[in-house]
Short mmCIF file of C-alpha atoms and ligand atoms in Angstrom, two decimals:
data_model
loop_
_atom_site.label_atom_id
_atom_site.label_comp_id
_atom_site.label_asym_id
_atom_site.label_seq_id
_atom_site.Cartn_x
_atom_site.Cartn_y
_atom_site.Cartn_z
CA MET A 30 15.99 36.76 -9.21
CA ASP A 31 13.37 34.78 -11.10
CA LYS A 32 9.78 35.07 -9.93
CA ASP A 33 8.52 32.29 -7.68
CA ILE A 34 6.25 29.73 -9.32
CA LEU A 35 3.10 29.08 -7.26
CA ILE A 36 0.89 26.06 -7.94
CA LEU A 37 -2.42 25.09 -6.36
CA GLY A 38 -2.63 21.28 -6.17
CA LEU A 39 -6.06 19.61 -5.96
CA GLU A 40 -6.79 15.97 -5.06
CA SER A 41 -10.17 14.22 -4.94
CA SER A 42 -9.57 10.76 -6.40
CA CYS A 43 -10.78 8.73 -3.42
CA ASP A 44 -11.85 9.74 0.10
CA GLU A 45 -9.72 12.81 0.78
CA THR A 46 -10.64 16.29 -0.46
CA ALA A 47 -7.34 18.11 -0.49
CA ALA A 48 -5.73 21.34 -1.67
CA ALA A 49 -2.23 22.73 -1.21
CA VAL A 50 -0.11 25.65 -2.41
CA ILE A 51 3.44 24.76 -3.54
CA LYS A 52 6.24 27.25 -4.15
CA ASN A 53 8.88 26.41 -6.76
CA GLY A 54 8.00 22.72 -6.74
CA ARG A 55 9.40 21.85 -3.32
CA THR A 56 8.11 24.23 -0.64
CA VAL A 57 4.69 23.56 0.90
CA LEU A 58 2.97 26.85 1.77
CA SER A 59 -0.24 25.10 2.83
CA ASN A 60 -1.63 21.57 2.81
CA VAL A 61 -5.32 21.19 3.70
CA ILE A 62 -6.84 17.72 3.83
CA SER A 63 -10.48 16.98 4.60
CA SER A 64 -10.71 13.25 5.17
CA GLN A 65 -13.94 11.29 4.78
CA ILE A 66 -12.63 8.25 6.67
CA ASP A 67 -15.08 8.70 9.56
CA ILE A 68 -18.01 8.53 7.15
CA HIS A 69 -16.82 5.55 5.08
CA LYS A 70 -15.65 3.44 8.01
CA GLU A 71 -19.31 2.88 8.94
CA TYR A 72 -19.60 0.93 5.65
CA GLY A 73 -16.26 -0.90 5.93
CA GLY A 74 -14.80 0.83 2.85
CA VAL A 75 -15.20 3.79 0.51
CA VAL A 76 -18.73 4.26 -0.91
CA PRO A 77 -18.15 6.02 -4.27
CA GLU A 78 -21.50 7.92 -4.35
CA ILE A 79 -20.96 9.33 -0.88
CA ALA A 80 -17.35 10.21 -1.70
CA SER A 81 -18.41 12.30 -4.74
CA ARG A 82 -21.09 14.12 -2.77
CA LYS A 83 -18.74 14.95 0.11
CA HIS A 84 -16.10 16.25 -2.32
CA ILE A 85 -18.69 18.61 -3.80
CA GLU A 86 -19.68 19.85 -0.34
CA ARG A 87 -16.12 20.40 0.83
CA ILE A 88 -13.92 21.34 -2.11
CA ASN A 89 -14.57 25.10 -2.10
CA THR A 90 -13.84 25.45 1.60
CA VAL A 91 -10.71 23.33 1.35
CA ILE A 92 -9.37 25.48 -1.52
CA GLU A 93 -10.20 28.73 0.30
CA GLU A 94 -8.39 27.50 3.41
CA ALA A 95 -5.33 26.41 1.40
CA LEU A 96 -5.06 29.82 -0.32
CA LYS A 97 -5.63 31.69 2.95
CA GLU A 98 -3.06 29.67 4.86
CA ALA A 99 -0.50 30.26 2.10
CA GLY A 100 -1.35 33.97 1.96
CA VAL A 101 -1.97 33.62 -1.77
CA GLY A 102 -4.77 34.85 -4.06
CA LEU A 103 -5.96 33.27 -7.33
CA LYS A 104 -4.15 36.04 -9.27
CA ASP A 105 -0.81 34.90 -7.78
CA LEU A 106 -1.14 31.35 -9.10
CA ASP A 107 0.91 30.22 -12.10
CA ALA A 108 -1.15 27.05 -12.57
CA ILE A 109 -3.64 24.70 -10.96
CA GLY A 110 -2.69 21.03 -10.90
CA VAL A 111 -5.47 18.48 -10.46
CA THR A 112 -5.59 14.68 -10.24
CA TYR A 113 -7.49 13.38 -13.27
CA GLY A 114 -6.80 9.65 -12.77
CA PRO A 115 -6.65 6.93 -11.70
CA GLY A 116 -9.37 6.79 -9.06
CA LEU A 117 -13.13 6.80 -8.58
CA VAL A 118 -14.69 8.47 -11.61
CA GLY A 119 -17.29 10.54 -9.73
CA ALA A 120 -14.76 11.64 -7.16
CA LEU A 121 -12.17 12.59 -9.80
CA LEU A 122 -14.79 14.54 -11.75
CA VAL A 123 -15.39 16.91 -8.81
CA GLY A 124 -11.72 17.99 -8.71
CA VAL A 125 -11.38 18.15 -12.49
CA ALA A 126 -14.57 20.24 -12.93
CA GLU A 127 -13.56 22.54 -10.08
CA ALA A 128 -10.03 23.08 -11.46
CA LYS A 129 -11.38 23.74 -14.95
CA ALA A 130 -13.96 26.24 -13.65
CA ILE A 131 -11.40 28.22 -11.60
CA CYS A 132 -8.78 28.16 -14.36
CA PHE A 133 -11.32 29.34 -16.92
CA ALA A 134 -12.75 32.11 -14.72
CA ALA A 135 -9.38 33.38 -13.47
CA ASP A 136 -7.38 32.73 -16.66
CA ILE A 137 -4.92 30.31 -15.03
CA PRO A 138 -3.16 27.42 -16.87
CA LEU A 139 -4.55 23.95 -16.11
CA VAL A 140 -2.28 20.95 -15.52
CA GLY A 141 -3.80 17.45 -15.19
CA VAL A 142 -1.79 15.20 -12.87
CA HIS A 143 -1.49 11.41 -12.66
CA HIS A 144 -2.28 10.40 -9.07
CA ILE A 145 0.63 7.97 -8.87
CA GLU A 146 3.04 10.58 -10.26
CA GLY A 147 1.78 12.67 -7.33
CA HIS A 148 2.59 9.93 -4.79
CA VAL A 149 6.13 9.57 -6.17
CA SER A 150 6.60 13.38 -6.13
CA ALA A 151 5.77 13.51 -2.39
CA ASN A 152 9.40 12.43 -1.93
CA TYR A 153 10.70 15.74 -3.33
CA ILE A 154 9.03 17.79 -0.56
CA GLU A 155 11.31 16.91 2.34
CA ASN A 156 14.34 15.71 0.38
CA PRO A 157 15.73 18.74 -1.44
CA ASP A 158 18.69 16.70 -2.72
CA LEU A 159 16.52 13.99 -4.33
CA GLU A 160 16.49 14.10 -8.12
CA PRO A 161 15.82 11.38 -10.71
CA PRO A 162 16.98 8.81 -11.57
CA PHE A 163 15.97 6.65 -8.60
CA LEU A 164 14.05 3.48 -7.88
CA CYS A 165 10.59 3.86 -6.34
CA LEU A 166 8.35 1.34 -4.64
CA ILE A 167 4.77 2.65 -4.93
CA VAL A 168 2.42 0.99 -2.45
CA SER A 169 -1.07 2.41 -2.02
CA GLY A 170 -4.66 1.23 -1.62
CA GLY A 171 -5.09 0.73 -5.36
CA HIS A 172 -1.52 0.27 -6.68
CA THR A 173 1.66 -1.69 -6.14
CA HIS A 174 4.40 -0.78 -8.62
CA LEU A 175 8.16 -1.01 -8.68
CA VAL A 176 9.45 1.64 -11.05
CA VAL A 177 12.57 3.47 -12.15
CA VAL A 178 11.89 7.21 -12.05
CA LYS A 179 14.03 8.09 -15.08
CA ASP A 180 13.20 11.78 -14.98
CA TYR A 181 10.44 13.97 -13.52
CA GLY A 182 7.21 12.28 -14.64
CA GLU A 183 9.09 9.62 -16.66
CA PHE A 184 8.76 6.04 -15.46
CA GLU A 185 9.98 2.63 -16.43
CA ILE A 186 7.75 0.03 -14.83
CA LEU A 187 9.73 -2.98 -13.58
CA GLY A 188 6.85 -4.80 -11.90
CA ARG A 189 3.34 -4.48 -10.60
CA THR A 190 0.79 -6.48 -8.67
CA ARG A 191 -1.00 -9.28 -10.47
CA ASP A 192 -4.02 -9.05 -8.16
CA ASP A 193 -4.54 -7.12 -4.92
CA ALA A 194 -2.60 -3.96 -4.15
CA ALA A 195 -0.57 -4.00 -0.92
CA GLY A 196 -2.92 -1.53 0.80
CA GLU A 197 -5.93 -3.51 -0.35
CA ALA A 198 -4.47 -6.64 1.30
CA PHE A 199 -3.98 -4.67 4.54
CA ASP A 200 -7.57 -3.44 4.37
CA LYS A 201 -9.07 -6.88 3.63
CA VAL A 202 -7.06 -8.65 6.35
CA ALA A 203 -7.95 -5.91 8.84
CA ARG A 204 -11.63 -6.37 8.04
CA ALA A 205 -11.35 -10.14 8.58
CA ILE A 206 -9.71 -9.57 11.96
CA GLY A 207 -12.48 -7.10 12.80
CA LEU A 208 -10.29 -3.99 12.94
CA GLY A 209 -12.33 -1.86 10.53
CA TYR A 210 -11.42 0.58 7.75
CA PRO A 211 -8.83 1.72 6.79
CA GLY A 212 -6.96 -1.38 7.84
CA GLY A 213 -3.35 -0.34 7.18
CA PRO A 214 -2.82 1.99 10.16
CA LYS A 215 -4.75 -0.41 12.46
CA ILE A 216 -2.63 -3.43 11.48
CA ASP A 217 0.49 -1.30 11.82
CA LYS A 218 -0.50 -0.40 15.41
CA LEU A 219 -1.74 -3.84 16.52
CA SER A 220 1.35 -5.55 15.09
CA LYS A 221 3.55 -3.74 17.63
CA GLU A 222 1.93 -5.94 20.33
CA GLY A 223 2.33 -9.18 18.36
CA ASN A 224 5.01 -11.70 17.44
CA SER A 225 5.73 -11.52 13.72
CA ASP A 226 7.25 -15.02 13.73
CA ALA A 227 4.21 -16.61 15.36
CA ILE A 228 2.61 -17.74 12.10
CA VAL A 229 4.56 -18.41 8.93
CA PHE A 230 2.48 -17.63 5.84
CA PRO A 231 3.76 -18.77 2.43
CA LYS A 232 5.47 -16.22 0.20
CA THR A 233 4.19 -15.94 -3.33
CA LYS A 234 6.88 -16.39 -5.99
CA ILE A 235 6.29 -15.36 -9.57
CA GLU A 236 8.88 -17.28 -11.56
CA ASP A 237 8.82 -15.42 -14.86
CA ALA A 238 8.57 -11.90 -13.42
CA PRO A 239 10.75 -11.35 -10.34
CA TYR A 240 9.49 -7.80 -9.79
CA ASP A 241 5.77 -8.54 -10.00
CA PHE A 242 3.74 -8.91 -6.84
CA SER A 243 0.78 -11.03 -5.77
CA PHE A 244 -0.96 -10.64 -2.44
CA SER A 245 -4.22 -12.57 -2.98
CA GLY A 246 -2.66 -15.92 -1.95
CA LEU A 247 -1.45 -14.42 1.30
CA LYS A 248 -4.84 -12.81 1.91
CA SER A 249 -6.55 -16.21 1.37
CA ALA A 250 -4.07 -17.91 3.71
CA VAL A 251 -4.90 -15.38 6.44
CA LEU A 252 -8.65 -15.80 5.87
CA ASN A 253 -8.31 -19.61 5.97
CA TYR A 254 -6.38 -19.35 9.22
CA ILE A 255 -9.18 -17.27 10.78
CA ASN A 256 -11.99 -19.50 9.44
CA LYS A 257 -10.24 -22.65 10.65
CA ALA A 258 -9.87 -21.17 14.15
CA LYS A 259 -13.55 -20.19 14.16
CA MET A 260 -14.67 -23.65 13.01
CA MET A 261 -12.65 -25.29 15.75
CA ASN A 262 -14.06 -22.77 18.25
CA GLU A 263 -10.52 -21.68 19.03
CA GLU A 264 -9.38 -18.20 19.89
CA PHE A 265 -6.62 -16.73 17.73
CA ASN A 266 -4.18 -14.05 18.73
CA ALA A 267 -5.09 -11.07 16.54
CA ALA A 268 -1.85 -9.20 17.27
CA ASP A 269 0.31 -12.20 16.28
CA LEU A 270 -1.79 -12.69 13.15
CA ALA A 271 -1.50 -8.99 12.14
CA ALA A 272 2.24 -8.93 12.82
CA SER A 273 2.88 -12.17 10.88
CA PHE A 274 0.81 -10.98 7.89
CA GLN A 275 2.57 -7.59 7.92
CA LYS A 276 6.01 -9.24 8.10
CA ASN A 277 5.22 -11.33 5.04
CA VAL A 278 4.16 -8.26 3.03
CA VAL A 279 7.05 -6.09 4.23
CA ASP A 280 9.67 -8.78 3.60
CA THR A 281 8.39 -9.30 0.04
CA LEU A 282 8.33 -5.57 -0.73
CA THR A 283 11.80 -5.02 0.73
CA GLU A 284 13.38 -8.04 -0.97
CA LYS A 285 12.05 -7.10 -4.42
CA ALA A 286 12.98 -3.43 -4.09
CA ILE A 287 16.54 -4.18 -2.94
CA HIS A 288 16.97 -6.90 -5.57
CA ALA A 289 15.97 -4.42 -8.29
CA ALA A 290 18.19 -1.67 -6.88
CA LYS A 291 21.22 -4.00 -6.89
CA GLU A 292 20.49 -5.43 -10.29
CA LEU A 293 20.08 -1.98 -11.86
CA HIS A 294 22.90 -0.36 -9.81
CA MET A 295 20.56 2.27 -8.38
CA ASP A 296 22.00 4.07 -5.37
CA LYS A 297 18.76 5.88 -4.45
CA VAL A 298 15.56 4.13 -3.42
CA ALA A 299 12.29 5.83 -2.40
CA ILE A 300 8.90 4.57 -1.25
CA ALA A 301 5.55 6.23 -1.91
CA GLY A 302 1.79 5.82 -1.35
CA GLY A 303 -0.36 5.22 1.74
CA VAL A 304 1.42 1.97 2.74
CA ALA A 305 4.74 3.86 2.70
CA SER A 306 3.68 5.28 6.07
CA ASN A 307 3.84 1.77 7.55
CA SER A 308 6.46 1.87 10.32
CA THR A 309 7.70 -1.72 9.78
CA LEU A 310 8.12 -1.15 6.04
CA ARG A 311 10.09 2.01 6.61
CA ASN A 312 12.37 0.35 9.19
CA SER A 313 12.88 -2.69 6.97
CA MET A 314 13.70 -0.61 3.89
CA GLU A 315 15.94 1.74 5.90
CA GLU A 316 17.92 -1.19 7.32
CA ALA A 317 18.18 -3.05 4.01
CA CYS A 318 19.30 0.11 2.16
CA ARG A 319 21.86 0.92 4.85
CA LYS A 320 23.40 -2.56 4.48
CA GLU A 321 23.71 -2.10 0.72
CA GLY A 322 24.99 1.50 0.88
CA ILE A 323 21.84 2.80 -0.82
CA HIS A 324 20.29 6.20 0.05
CA PHE A 325 16.74 5.67 1.30
CA TYR A 326 13.99 8.28 0.90
CA HIS A 327 10.44 8.38 2.23
CA PRO A 328 7.82 11.07 2.71
CA SER A 329 6.42 11.90 6.15
CA PRO A 330 3.16 9.97 6.78
CA ILE A 331 1.01 13.06 6.03
CA PHE A 332 2.51 13.21 2.51
CA CYS A 333 2.23 9.40 2.00
CA THR A 334 -1.56 9.16 2.11
CA ASP A 335 -3.58 11.25 -0.38
CA ASN A 336 -2.89 15.01 -0.19
CA GLY A 337 -2.86 18.09 -2.39
CA ALA A 338 0.85 18.89 -1.82
CA MET A 339 2.08 15.87 -3.78
CA ILE A 340 -0.23 16.86 -6.67
CA GLY A 341 1.11 20.44 -6.59
CA VAL A 342 4.71 19.17 -6.70
CA ALA A 343 4.02 16.83 -9.63
CA ALA A 344 2.12 19.64 -11.40
CA TYR A 345 5.12 21.97 -10.98
CA TYR A 346 7.46 19.57 -12.82
CA GLU A 347 4.84 19.05 -15.53
CA PHE A 348 4.26 22.81 -15.74
CA ILE A 349 7.94 23.69 -16.25
CA LYS A 350 8.14 20.98 -18.94
CA GLY A 351 5.28 22.77 -20.75
CA THR A 352 2.36 20.44 -19.98
CA ARG A 353 -0.98 22.28 -20.27
CA HIS A 354 -4.46 20.79 -20.44
CA GLY A 355 -7.52 22.20 -22.19
CA TRP A 356 -11.15 22.45 -21.17
CA ASP A 357 -11.63 18.91 -22.54
CA LEU A 358 -9.59 17.41 -19.68
CA ASN A 359 -11.63 14.51 -18.35
CA ALA A 360 -11.49 12.11 -15.42
CA VAL A 361 -9.78 8.85 -16.44
CA PRO A 362 -10.56 6.26 -13.74
CA ASN A 363 -8.11 3.62 -15.01
CA LEU A 364 -5.31 5.92 -16.20
CA GLN A 365 -2.11 3.84 -16.53
CA LEU A 366 1.24 5.07 -15.25
CA GLY A 367 3.04 6.81 -18.08
CA GLU A 368 -0.20 7.30 -20.02
CA ARG A 369 -1.21 10.92 -20.74
CA GLN A 370 -4.42 12.60 -21.88
O1 KG4 B 414 -2.22 6.33 -1.16
P1 KG4 B 414 -3.50 6.19 -0.43
O2 KG4 B 414 -3.89 7.24 0.59
O3 KG4 B 414 -4.71 6.03 -1.40
C1 KG4 B 414 -4.60 5.42 -2.65
O4 KG4 B 414 -4.14 6.07 -3.60
O5 KG4 B 414 -4.95 4.20 -2.70
O6 KG4 B 414 -3.40 4.76 0.29
C2 KG4 B 414 -4.38 4.25 1.12
C3 KG4 B 414 -3.96 2.88 1.57
C4 KG4 B 414 -5.02 2.12 2.34
O7 KG4 B 414 -5.12 0.82 1.82
C5 KG4 B 414 -4.49 2.12 3.76
O8 KG4 B 414 -4.90 0.99 4.50
C6 KG4 B 414 -2.99 2.10 3.51
O9 KG4 B 414 -2.80 2.97 2.44
N1 KG4 B 414 -2.24 2.59 4.67
C7 KG4 B 414 -1.38 1.82 5.38
C8 KG4 B 414 -0.90 2.61 6.44
N2 KG4 B 414 -1.47 3.84 6.34
C9 KG4 B 414 -2.28 3.82 5.25
N3 KG4 B 414 -0.99 0.54 5.20
C10 KG4 B 414 -0.11 0.04 6.08
N4 KG4 B 414 0.37 0.71 7.16
C11 KG4 B 414 0.01 2.01 7.37
N5 KG4 B 414 0.50 2.68 8.41
ZN1 ZN B 415 -3.34 7.68 -3.36
#
């Protein structure tokens, strides 16, 4: 039998310091996440300077815990995979510098990973049968992309957001309602108590690009609704507002994904990124895929938001393809999907 391939995946692109050990690309031996949410929520969003400093303070402990939990030593590792973009430059640099230092000292191959490739790869963890090609809707705090995953790490971008990312819209609307950061999970929860048909917000149509997204018009419509109520000294029902906003986003995401799947005759559709943990989106996609006879895949919520496991999985598929990075690997804050250093 071939020897197992063990990869340590590191993630520090935003406000989670995370490390995980992955066996043969699909088995999670450990997945340690140190979230900074409690610190950043005091400021209503991620403060880049604080994020970098906290990553520095925590990264060694997080790695030690991940190795210990997996029962693995540095000498057992076949490679270290690390997110090098996109993300906050100072935050990314902590992970990249750490990975380079360990790889250099312990003579381990280094594999730089695209953060979004990581999010997509989270789907491989709990779905052993899932292999490319498939359609993937990537919805996170910084990205909204509809892509065809042609092969491991190979993407054809069908559409993307023209302005705000889906998660960004959730966070901004949550702030306006007074729910705090991060807004996605709070809107998800509050919406369960509201009527999603209470307020009808307009849907943004982009005539020349059916798979592109735009959420800034919806965000403005929600903010106008709140401001108008305040000016008239009227109370508004926050749960109805949250549920109606969420329905608008979820319907748009579902419609575009299903439209693309049908048009391209794709029988497998996956979702990825922090917003993929939204319960209404998952139900809506599940139902729509079932109606069309499409297999629907989604990671568990813990693998949807930022984590080291998804980076380890993506690194495995890069590693077996022969991807190796040198000591000149740098953080690339605006790394595009499909772009490589
Ligand atoms: O993927 P992620 O952890 O970080 C980025 O790469 O951006 O995504 C974070 C985003 C935040 O905007 C957060 O509000 C959103 O994912 N999010 C959710 C939910 N959980 C996290 N949005 C909607 N519903 C959720 N349950
Ligand atoms: Zn992310």
